[in-house]
Amino acid sequence: MSKIETICVQGGYKPGNGEPRQVPIIQSTTFKYDTSEAMAKLFDLEASGYFYTRLQNPTNDYVAQKICELEGGSAGMLTSSGQAANFYAIFNIAGCGDHIVASSTIYGGTYNLFSVTMKRMGIEFTFVKPDCTDEELEKAFRPNTKAVFGETIANPAIVVFDIERFAKAAHAHGVPLVVDNTFATPINCRPFEWGADIVTHSTTKYMDGHGAGVGGAIIDSGKFDWTKYPDKFPGLCTPDESYHGVTYTERFGLGGAFITKATAQLMRDFGSIQSPQNAYILNLGLESLAVRVERHCSNALKMAQFLKSHKNVEWVTYPNLEGDKGYQLAKKYLPGGSCGVLSFGVKGGRKAAEEVMKHLKVIAIETHVADARSCCLHPASATHRQMNDQELANAGVSPELIRLSVGIENVDDLIADVKQALDSLDK
Ligand SMILES: *Cc1c(COP(=O)(O)O)cnc(C)c1O
């Protein structure tokens, strides 16, 4: 099998003789057939092919296939955003009356999706701290629990998720572990190798990497055996009446059932498809992913070391920094580097943090991370402002926390910018 850098460049789309070298953008809503019978086979899921881009599009499938190869999965799909990816991944196996165990240190948007919107759909979530005791974790499960969810590296708390431990707990209860691998990317961590069953991505972040296109992806490992728990996962193990009685696990096997169901039901009904144009842009980003991630990580480590040495900085969180509370987990799951995002607290609390932000010149204030351009954010007054103090604390966000997404510029320029901003507090 090819190494990861090669998959970044050459995975997915495999042109035949005389075909375009670069992934073609199939900018077409629909596809033509010679007979009604041929199309009927597609509608019955008896043949694979394309009929309407709300469900599937070839450009998207080429790119999904590349991400699937990067993660070492069995099947994958693109979605219009990371939010859609996490929603589909959970809703594909949980409905009204079901329950999910999730790490409390997750992205603010995902926390809202789970605790507000999906709760309104009748799905209950129990949030556990990623460093909870075994007893606390065990107590979180219920007979109607359908999945466990966490982020490899939490956004914005930068806490490393103990994938193997949570996978074991999930499997002991007969449910899959879903891991949002947005920040680590498969360059730094491949959650399937540690027991995760489903991986999601906001491709908006490092995978695109240029702040150009919002998107998401879901990849299935194909390893979770739904058929061992048919009562828990009737949607995968019993006939789907909305698809002429197809039983996904029987027809598509363990490797294809999850993604086929998510495409045939959820994409059909909710329609959060990625545009083929965006998928093309995403693929350009994927080509350089391995090279960029390496630079993001080396820049971020140097920045973290600099911040740690500055007298106006109270604390720095970066898992590859020796002494960091995530250092041991990072050594296990992220030995080659974690990501370009770090967080730090300025001495003087919320006011001092806002003051430092004002003085930055090279690093821009943005609600974004994982971009080639460095940017920063004060979550307590932006992404996490809907949360009260207790929820903020549970999410690992304190009022003085600045999230800094270190880009791929020359690190000396970035450090000089942060230095003058921090020094301005002395004036
Ligand atoms: C940004 C982000 C999301 C949401 O993705 P969108 O593409 O913005 O919808 C989900 N999870 C994580 C970890 C993220 O960083």
PDB file of C-alpha atoms and ligand atoms in Angstrom, residues 80-86 106-110 149 151-156 180-183 200-205 213-216 367-370 403, ligand 1:
ATOM      1  CA  SER A  80     -21.578  20.191   2.617  1.00  0.00           C
ATOM      2  CA  SER A  81     -19.923  20.956   5.971  1.00  0.00           C
ATOM      3  CA  GLY A  82     -18.394  19.417   9.062  1.00  0.00           C
ATOM      4  CA  GLN A  83     -21.656  20.079  10.874  1.00  0.00           C
ATOM      5  CA  ALA A  84     -23.534  17.974   8.319  1.00  0.00           C
ATOM      6  CA  ALA A  85     -20.907  15.216   8.640  1.00  0.00           C
ATOM      7  CA  ASN A  86     -21.301  14.947  12.416  1.00  0.00           C
ATOM      8  CA  ILE A 106     -15.759  19.242  21.597  1.00  0.00           C
ATOM      9  CA  TYR A 107     -16.199  21.991  19.033  1.00  0.00           C
ATOM     10  CA  GLY A 108     -18.823  24.577  20.092  1.00  0.00           C
ATOM     11  CA  GLY A 109     -20.882  24.009  16.937  1.00  0.00           C
ATOM     12  CA  THR A 110     -21.006  20.271  17.556  1.00  0.00           C
ATOM     13  CA  PHE A 149     -18.303  10.519  20.173  1.00  0.00           C
ATOM     14  CA  GLU A 151     -12.514  14.674  18.807  1.00  0.00           C
ATOM     15  CA  THR A 152      -8.941  13.393  18.336  1.00  0.00           C
ATOM     16  CA  ILE A 153      -7.742  16.876  19.290  1.00  0.00           C
ATOM     17  CA  ALA A 154     -10.533  19.011  20.731  1.00  0.00           C
ATOM     18  CA  ASN A 155     -11.281  22.370  19.155  1.00  0.00           C
ATOM     19  CA  PRO A 156     -10.522  24.765  20.870  1.00  0.00           C
ATOM     20  CA  ASP A 180     -13.985  13.760  14.598  1.00  0.00           C
ATOM     21  CA  ASN A 181     -10.432  13.771  13.222  1.00  0.00           C
ATOM     22  CA  THR A 182     -10.497  17.321  11.847  1.00  0.00           C
ATOM     23  CA  PHE A 183      -7.541  18.752  13.770  1.00  0.00           C
ATOM     24  CA  THR A 200     -15.734  12.514  10.535  1.00  0.00           C
ATOM     25  CA  HIS A 201     -14.048  15.651   9.229  1.00  0.00           C
ATOM     26  CA  SER A 202     -14.667  19.290   8.789  1.00  0.00           C
ATOM     27  CA  THR A 203     -12.679  19.441   5.545  1.00  0.00           C
ATOM     28  CA  THR A 204     -13.038  23.223   5.883  1.00  0.00           C
ATOM     29  CA  LYS A 205      -9.942  23.082   8.083  1.00  0.00           C
ATOM     30  CA  GLY A 213     -14.396  25.946   0.816  1.00  0.00           C
ATOM     31  CA  VAL A 214     -16.671  24.738   3.629  1.00  0.00           C
ATOM     32  CA  GLY A 215     -17.063  20.964   3.559  1.00  0.00           C
ATOM     33  CA  GLY A 216     -17.193  17.733   5.497  1.00  0.00           C
ATOM     34  CA  THR A 367     -13.546  32.593  13.313  1.00  0.00           C
ATOM     35  CA  HIS A 368     -11.389  30.077  11.575  1.00  0.00           C
ATOM     36  CA  VAL A 369      -8.523  27.708  12.214  1.00  0.00           C
ATOM     37  CA  ALA A 370      -6.293  25.395  10.268  1.00  0.00           C
ATOM     38  CA  ARG A 403      -6.829  30.200  20.333  1.00  0.00           C
TER      39      ARG A 403
HETATM   40  C1  LIG B   1     -15.035  23.429  12.310  1.00  0.00           C
HETATM   41  C2  LIG B   1     -15.296  22.145  12.968  1.00  0.00           C
HETATM   42  C3  LIG B   1     -16.507  21.476  12.771  1.00  0.00           C
HETATM   43  C4  LIG B   1     -17.628  22.050  11.942  1.00  0.00           C
HETATM   44  O1  LIG B   1     -17.247  22.087  10.624  1.00  0.00           O
HETATM   45  P1  LIG B   1     -17.850  23.101   9.517  1.00  0.00           P
HETATM   46  O2  LIG B   1     -17.146  22.699   8.302  1.00  0.00           O
HETATM   47  O3  LIG B   1     -17.527  24.485   9.981  1.00  0.00           O
HETATM   48  O4  LIG B   1     -19.324  22.864   9.483  1.00  0.00           O
HETATM   49  C5  LIG B   1     -16.672  20.246  13.377  1.00  0.00           C
HETATM   50  N1  LIG B   1     -15.701  19.709  14.145  1.00  0.00           N
HETATM   51  C6  LIG B   1     -14.525  20.333  14.361  1.00  0.00           C
HETATM   52  C7  LIG B   1     -13.484  19.687  15.214  1.00  0.00           C
HETATM   53  C8  LIG B   1     -14.277  21.567  13.774  1.00  0.00           C
HETATM   54  O5  LIG B   1     -13.108  22.179  14.002  1.00  0.00           O
END
